[in-house]
Coordinates of C-alpha atoms (C1' of nucleotides) in Angstrom, one line a residue:
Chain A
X30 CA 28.5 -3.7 15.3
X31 CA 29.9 -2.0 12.6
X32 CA 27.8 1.4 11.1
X33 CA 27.6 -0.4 7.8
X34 CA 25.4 -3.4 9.7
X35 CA 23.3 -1.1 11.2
X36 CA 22.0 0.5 8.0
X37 CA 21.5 -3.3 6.7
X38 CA 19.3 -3.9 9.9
X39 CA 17.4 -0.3 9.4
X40 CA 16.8 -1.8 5.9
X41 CA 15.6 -5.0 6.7
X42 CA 13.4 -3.7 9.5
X43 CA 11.5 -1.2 7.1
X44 CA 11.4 -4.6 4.6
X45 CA 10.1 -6.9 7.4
X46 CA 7.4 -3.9 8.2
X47 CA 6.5 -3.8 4.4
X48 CA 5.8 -7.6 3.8
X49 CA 4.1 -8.1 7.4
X50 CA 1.7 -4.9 6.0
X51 CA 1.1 -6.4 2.7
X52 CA 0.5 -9.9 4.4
X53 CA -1.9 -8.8 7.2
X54 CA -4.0 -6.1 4.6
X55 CA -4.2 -8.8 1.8
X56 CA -5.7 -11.6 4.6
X57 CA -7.6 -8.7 6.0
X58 CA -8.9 -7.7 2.5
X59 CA -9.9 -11.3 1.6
X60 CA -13.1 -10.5 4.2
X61 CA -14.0 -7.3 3.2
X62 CA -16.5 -6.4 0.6
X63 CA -15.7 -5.4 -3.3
X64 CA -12.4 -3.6 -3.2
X65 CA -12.3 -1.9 -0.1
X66 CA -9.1 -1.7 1.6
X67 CA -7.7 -2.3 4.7
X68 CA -6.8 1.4 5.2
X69 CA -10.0 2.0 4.7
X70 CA -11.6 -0.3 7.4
X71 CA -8.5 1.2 9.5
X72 CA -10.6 4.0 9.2
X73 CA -14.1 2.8 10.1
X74 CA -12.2 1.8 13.5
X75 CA -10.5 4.7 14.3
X76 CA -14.2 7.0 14.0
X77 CA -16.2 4.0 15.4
X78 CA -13.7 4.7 18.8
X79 CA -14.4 8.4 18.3
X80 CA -18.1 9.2 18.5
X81 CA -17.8 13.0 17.9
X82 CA -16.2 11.9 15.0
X83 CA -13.3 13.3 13.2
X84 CA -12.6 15.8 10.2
X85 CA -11.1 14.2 7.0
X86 CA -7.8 16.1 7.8
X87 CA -7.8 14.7 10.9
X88 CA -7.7 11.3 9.5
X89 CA -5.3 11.9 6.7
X90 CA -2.8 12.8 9.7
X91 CA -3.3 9.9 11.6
X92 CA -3.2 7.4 8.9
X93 CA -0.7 9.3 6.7
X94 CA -2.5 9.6 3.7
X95 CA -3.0 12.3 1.3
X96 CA -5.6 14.7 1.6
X97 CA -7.0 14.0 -1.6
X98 CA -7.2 10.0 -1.1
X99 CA -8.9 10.8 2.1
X100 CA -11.6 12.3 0.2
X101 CA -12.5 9.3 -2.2
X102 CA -12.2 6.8 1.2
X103 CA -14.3 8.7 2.8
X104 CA -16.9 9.3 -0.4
X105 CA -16.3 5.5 -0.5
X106 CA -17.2 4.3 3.0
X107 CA -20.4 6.9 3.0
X108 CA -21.6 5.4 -0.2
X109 CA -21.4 2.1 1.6
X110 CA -23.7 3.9 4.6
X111 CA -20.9 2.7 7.1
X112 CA -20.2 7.0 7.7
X113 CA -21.8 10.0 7.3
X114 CA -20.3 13.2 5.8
X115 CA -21.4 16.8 7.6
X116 CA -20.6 20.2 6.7
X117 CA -18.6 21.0 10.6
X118 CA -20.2 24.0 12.1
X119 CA -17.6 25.7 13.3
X120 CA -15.7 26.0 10.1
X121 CA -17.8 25.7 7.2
X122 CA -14.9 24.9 4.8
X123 CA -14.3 21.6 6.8
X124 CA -16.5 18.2 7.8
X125 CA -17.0 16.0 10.2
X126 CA -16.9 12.1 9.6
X127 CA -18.7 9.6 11.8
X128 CA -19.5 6.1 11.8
X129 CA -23.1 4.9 11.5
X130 CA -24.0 2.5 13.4
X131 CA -24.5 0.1 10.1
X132 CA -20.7 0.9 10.6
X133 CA -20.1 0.1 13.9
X134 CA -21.9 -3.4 13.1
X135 CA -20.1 -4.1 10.1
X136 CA -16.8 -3.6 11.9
X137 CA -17.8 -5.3 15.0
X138 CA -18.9 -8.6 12.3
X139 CA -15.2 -7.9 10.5
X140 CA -13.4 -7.7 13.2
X141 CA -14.9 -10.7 14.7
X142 CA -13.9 -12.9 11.3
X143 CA -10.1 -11.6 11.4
X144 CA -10.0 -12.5 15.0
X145 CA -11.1 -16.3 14.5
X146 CA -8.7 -16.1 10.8
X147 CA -5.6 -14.9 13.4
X148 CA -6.4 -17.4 15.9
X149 CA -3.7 -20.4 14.4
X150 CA -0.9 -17.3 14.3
X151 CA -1.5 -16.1 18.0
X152 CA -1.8 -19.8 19.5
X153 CA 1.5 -20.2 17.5
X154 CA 3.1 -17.4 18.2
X155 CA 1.3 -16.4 21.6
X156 CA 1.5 -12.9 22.7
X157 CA 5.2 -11.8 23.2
X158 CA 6.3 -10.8 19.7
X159 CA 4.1 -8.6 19.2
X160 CA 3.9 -6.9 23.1
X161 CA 7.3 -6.7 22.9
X162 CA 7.9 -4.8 19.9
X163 CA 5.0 -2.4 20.0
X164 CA 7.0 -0.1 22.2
X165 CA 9.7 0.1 19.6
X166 CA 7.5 0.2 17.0
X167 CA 5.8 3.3 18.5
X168 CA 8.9 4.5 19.2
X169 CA 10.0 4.0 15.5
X170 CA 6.7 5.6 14.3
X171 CA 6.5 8.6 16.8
X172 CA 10.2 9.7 15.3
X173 CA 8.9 9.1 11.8
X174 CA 5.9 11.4 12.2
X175 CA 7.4 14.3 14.1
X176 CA 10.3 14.5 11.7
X177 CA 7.9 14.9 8.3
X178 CA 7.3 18.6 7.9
Chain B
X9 CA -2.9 -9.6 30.5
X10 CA -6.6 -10.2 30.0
X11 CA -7.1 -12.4 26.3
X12 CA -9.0 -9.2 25.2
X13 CA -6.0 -7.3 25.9
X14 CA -3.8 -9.4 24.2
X15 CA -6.1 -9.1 20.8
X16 CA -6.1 -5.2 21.3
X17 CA -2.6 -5.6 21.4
X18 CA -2.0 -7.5 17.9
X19 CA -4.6 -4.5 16.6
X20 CA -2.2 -1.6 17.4
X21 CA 1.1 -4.1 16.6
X22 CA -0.3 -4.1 12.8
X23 CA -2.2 -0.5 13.2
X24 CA 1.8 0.8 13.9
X25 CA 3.0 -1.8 11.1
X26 CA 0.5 0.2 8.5
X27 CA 1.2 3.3 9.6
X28 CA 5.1 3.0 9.7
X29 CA 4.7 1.4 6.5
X30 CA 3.3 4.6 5.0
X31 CA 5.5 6.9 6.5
X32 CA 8.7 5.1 5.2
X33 CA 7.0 4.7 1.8
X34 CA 6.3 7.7 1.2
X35 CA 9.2 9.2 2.4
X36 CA 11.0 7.0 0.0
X37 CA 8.9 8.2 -3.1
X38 CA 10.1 11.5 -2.8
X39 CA 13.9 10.2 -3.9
X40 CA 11.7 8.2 -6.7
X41 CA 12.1 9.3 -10.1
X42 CA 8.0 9.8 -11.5
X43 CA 5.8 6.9 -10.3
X44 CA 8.2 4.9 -9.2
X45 CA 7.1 3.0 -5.8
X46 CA 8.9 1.5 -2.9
X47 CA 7.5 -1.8 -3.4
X48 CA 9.3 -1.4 -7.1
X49 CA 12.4 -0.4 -5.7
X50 CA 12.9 -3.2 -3.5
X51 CA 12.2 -5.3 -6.3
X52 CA 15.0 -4.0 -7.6
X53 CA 17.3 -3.8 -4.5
X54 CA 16.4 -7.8 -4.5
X55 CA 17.4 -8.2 -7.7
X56 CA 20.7 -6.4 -7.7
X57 CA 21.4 -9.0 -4.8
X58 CA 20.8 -11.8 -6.8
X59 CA 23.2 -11.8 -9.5
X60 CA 21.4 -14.8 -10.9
X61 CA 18.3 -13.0 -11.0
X62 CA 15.1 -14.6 -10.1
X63 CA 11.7 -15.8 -12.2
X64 CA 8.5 -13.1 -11.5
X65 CA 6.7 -15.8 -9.6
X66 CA 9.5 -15.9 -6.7
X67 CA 9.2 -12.2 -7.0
X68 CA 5.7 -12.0 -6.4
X69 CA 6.0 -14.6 -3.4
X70 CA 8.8 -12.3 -1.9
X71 CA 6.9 -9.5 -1.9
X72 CA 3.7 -11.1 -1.9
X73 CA 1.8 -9.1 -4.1
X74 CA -0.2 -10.7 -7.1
X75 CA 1.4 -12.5 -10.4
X76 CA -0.4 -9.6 -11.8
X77 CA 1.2 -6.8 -10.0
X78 CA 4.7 -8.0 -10.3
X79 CA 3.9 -8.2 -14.7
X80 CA 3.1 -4.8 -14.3
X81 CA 6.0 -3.9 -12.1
X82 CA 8.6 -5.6 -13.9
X83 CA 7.5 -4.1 -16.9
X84 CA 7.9 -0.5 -15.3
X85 CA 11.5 -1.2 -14.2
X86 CA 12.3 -2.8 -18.0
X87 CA 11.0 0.4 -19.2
X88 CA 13.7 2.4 -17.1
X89 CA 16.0 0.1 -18.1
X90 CA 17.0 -0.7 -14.7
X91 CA 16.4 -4.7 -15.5
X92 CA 16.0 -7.1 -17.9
X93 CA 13.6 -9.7 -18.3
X94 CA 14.7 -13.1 -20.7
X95 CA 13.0 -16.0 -20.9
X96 CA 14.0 -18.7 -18.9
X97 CA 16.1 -21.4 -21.1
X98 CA 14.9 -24.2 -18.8
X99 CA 10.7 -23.7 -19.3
X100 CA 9.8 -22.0 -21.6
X101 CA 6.5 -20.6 -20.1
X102 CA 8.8 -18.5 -17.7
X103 CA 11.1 -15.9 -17.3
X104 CA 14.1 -14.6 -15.5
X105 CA 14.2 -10.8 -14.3
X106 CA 18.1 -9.3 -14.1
X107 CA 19.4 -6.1 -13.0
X108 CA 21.0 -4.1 -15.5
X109 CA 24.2 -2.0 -14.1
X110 CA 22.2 0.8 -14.8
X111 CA 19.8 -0.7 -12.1
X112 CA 22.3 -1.7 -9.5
X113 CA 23.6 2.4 -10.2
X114 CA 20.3 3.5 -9.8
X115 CA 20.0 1.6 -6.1
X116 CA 23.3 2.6 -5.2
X117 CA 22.3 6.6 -5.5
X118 CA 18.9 6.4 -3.8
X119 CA 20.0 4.1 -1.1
X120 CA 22.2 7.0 -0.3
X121 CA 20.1 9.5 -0.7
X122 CA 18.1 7.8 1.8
X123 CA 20.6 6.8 4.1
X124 CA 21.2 10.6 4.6
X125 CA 17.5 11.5 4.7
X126 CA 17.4 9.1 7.9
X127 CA 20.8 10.2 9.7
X128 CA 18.3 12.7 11.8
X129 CA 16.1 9.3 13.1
X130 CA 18.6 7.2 13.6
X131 CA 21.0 9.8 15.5
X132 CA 17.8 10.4 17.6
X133 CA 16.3 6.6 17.9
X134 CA 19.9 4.8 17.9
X135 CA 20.1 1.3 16.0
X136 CA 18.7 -0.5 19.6
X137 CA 14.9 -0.4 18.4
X138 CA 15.4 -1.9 15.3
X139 CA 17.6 -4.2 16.3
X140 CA 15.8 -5.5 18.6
X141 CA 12.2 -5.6 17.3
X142 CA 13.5 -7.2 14.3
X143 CA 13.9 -11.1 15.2
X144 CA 10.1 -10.3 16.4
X145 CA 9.2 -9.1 12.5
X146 CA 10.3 -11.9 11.2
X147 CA 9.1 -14.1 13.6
X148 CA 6.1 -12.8 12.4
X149 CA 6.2 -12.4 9.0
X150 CA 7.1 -16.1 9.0
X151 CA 4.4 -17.4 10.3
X152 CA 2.0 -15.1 8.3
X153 CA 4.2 -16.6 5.4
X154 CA 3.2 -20.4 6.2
X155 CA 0.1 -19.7 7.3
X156 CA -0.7 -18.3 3.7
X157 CA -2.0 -21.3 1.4
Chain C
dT14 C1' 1.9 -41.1 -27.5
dT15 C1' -2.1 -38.6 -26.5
dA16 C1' -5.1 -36.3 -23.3
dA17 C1' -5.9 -34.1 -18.9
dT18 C1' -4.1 -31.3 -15.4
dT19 C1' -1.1 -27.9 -13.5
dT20 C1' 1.7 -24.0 -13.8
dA21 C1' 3.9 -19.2 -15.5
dG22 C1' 2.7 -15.3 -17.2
dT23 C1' -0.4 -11.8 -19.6
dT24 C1' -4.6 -9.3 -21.0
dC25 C1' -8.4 -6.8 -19.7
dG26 C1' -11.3 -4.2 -16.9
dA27 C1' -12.6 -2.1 -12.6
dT28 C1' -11.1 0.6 -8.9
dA29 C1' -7.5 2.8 -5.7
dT30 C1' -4.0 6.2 -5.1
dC31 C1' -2.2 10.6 -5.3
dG32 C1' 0.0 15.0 -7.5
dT33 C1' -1.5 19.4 -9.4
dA34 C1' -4.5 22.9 -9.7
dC35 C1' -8.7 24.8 -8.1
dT36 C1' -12.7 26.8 -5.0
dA37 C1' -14.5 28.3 -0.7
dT38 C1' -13.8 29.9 3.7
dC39 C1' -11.3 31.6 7.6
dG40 C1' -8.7 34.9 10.2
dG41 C1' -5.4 38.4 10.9
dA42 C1' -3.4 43.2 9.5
dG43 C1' -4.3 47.6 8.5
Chain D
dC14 C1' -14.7 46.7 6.9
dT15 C1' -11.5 45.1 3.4
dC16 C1' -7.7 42.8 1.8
dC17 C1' -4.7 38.9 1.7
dG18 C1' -2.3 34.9 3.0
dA19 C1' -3.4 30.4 4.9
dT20 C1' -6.3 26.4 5.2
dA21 C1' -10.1 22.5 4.2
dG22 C1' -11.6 20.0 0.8
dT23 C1' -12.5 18.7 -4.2
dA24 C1' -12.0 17.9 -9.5
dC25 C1' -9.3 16.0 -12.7
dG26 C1' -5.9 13.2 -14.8
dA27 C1' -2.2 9.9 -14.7
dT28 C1' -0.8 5.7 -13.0
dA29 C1' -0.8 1.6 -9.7
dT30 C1' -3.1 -2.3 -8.1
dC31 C1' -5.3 -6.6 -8.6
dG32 C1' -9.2 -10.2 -9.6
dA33 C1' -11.0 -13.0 -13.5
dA34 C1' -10.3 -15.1 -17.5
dC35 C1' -7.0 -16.4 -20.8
dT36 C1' -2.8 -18.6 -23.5
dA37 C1' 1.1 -21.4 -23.7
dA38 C1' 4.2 -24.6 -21.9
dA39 C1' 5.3 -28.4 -18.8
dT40 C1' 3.9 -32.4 -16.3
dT41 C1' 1.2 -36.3 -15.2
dA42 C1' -1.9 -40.0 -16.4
dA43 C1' -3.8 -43.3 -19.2

DNA sequence: TTAATTTAGTTCGATATCGTACTATCGGAG
DNA sequence: CTCCGATAGTACGATATCGAACTAAATTAA
């Protein structure tokens, strides 16, 4: 294949990733409360499977987000009662976020409606499309994030 | 693969979708002139494919993001100058969005600009993982696509 | 032909996002 | 201990996003 093709399929890959996002956060969105967003819930999960919980920096690296959006998702989610927001103490310019268990409800409730709203895509689709491109998505990902600096 | 499994599975698929999504994004932006954003850009790279140009509603369900989102993006890109809007000569109530060559210029010098900010990933990653998760993508950003009504 | 329905796009208002500049705290060098 | 550079988080302001309600044009029905 000639160079020129391959920076085509690099192209339409990162499109592909952008509408599959948009699609899958707009359906996801469509069962969550008032405006909160799917990052947001993305969130929730992540500090629901972390019971010690997780400093906002923390987060904004693993969903590479800036610091300062971070804050207001996180001011958000705790004004819903789904987290809590304490001062850490072993740095006392930092916090710790965890879910509440109100959160760890609400996800469990959420999660359970997206599963039943995916079931007609999976039954279509069934399994393979998506366990055989994780890997290279991970892959994909893994070289995005070390290379940012 | 237990059915459980296979659910956790489709979790991380989008989880990595999201998060690839915001790396490449971002990364993008940075070549972006103000508040320009990726999803505005490949409006634009559409565009300057389509020498026809296309109405905002075929926009909107390409990139499936709201009517109201694409009025407001296609108003940002008028005001750069990068396209045109008309009004469509066969209905009256529409309209048809056109690159300008200043537009198709503009793509030209950030497509590059990118191409060389991800030499370093694609020397590392080779072409074979996109290649080869992409027939997957669209698989599945098809059937997201019908599903949607 | 007129009236009702549908469709394309916009206006408006609420909220999300994020860059810049700031404050508070930490931790190392001297 | 004291200074100073680095680090965690926030305040603020500009802009992006998008749902609801609206206007105008096209289409269908009667």
């Amino acid at each position: 294949m000639k160079p020129e093709d391959e920076t085509n399929e690099v192209y339409r890959f990162f499109t592909e990733v952008g509408i599959i996002n948009q699609l899958i956060s707009t359906k996801l969105e469509t069962f969550l409360p008032g405006r909160m967003t799917a990052t947001q819930f993305g969130i929730l999960g992540h500090l629901v499977r972390r019971p010690d919980g997780e400093t906002p920096l923390q987060l904004s690296n693993a969903f590479q987000v800036p610091k300062t959006s971070m804050t207001h998702m996180l001011a958000s989610l705790e004004n819903h009662a789904l987290i809590t927001l304490e001062t850490n103490p072993n740095d006392k310019r930092s916090k710790i976020a965890r879910s509440t268990p109100q959160g760890t409800e609400f996800l469990r409730v959420c999660t359970e409606q997206m599963s039943e709203a995916l079931y007609p895509l999976l039954s279509e689709l069934g399994s393979d499309p998506f366990h055989s491109s994780l890997p290279n998505l991970m892959l994909i990902r893994e070289a995005l994030d070390q290379e940012r600096d």
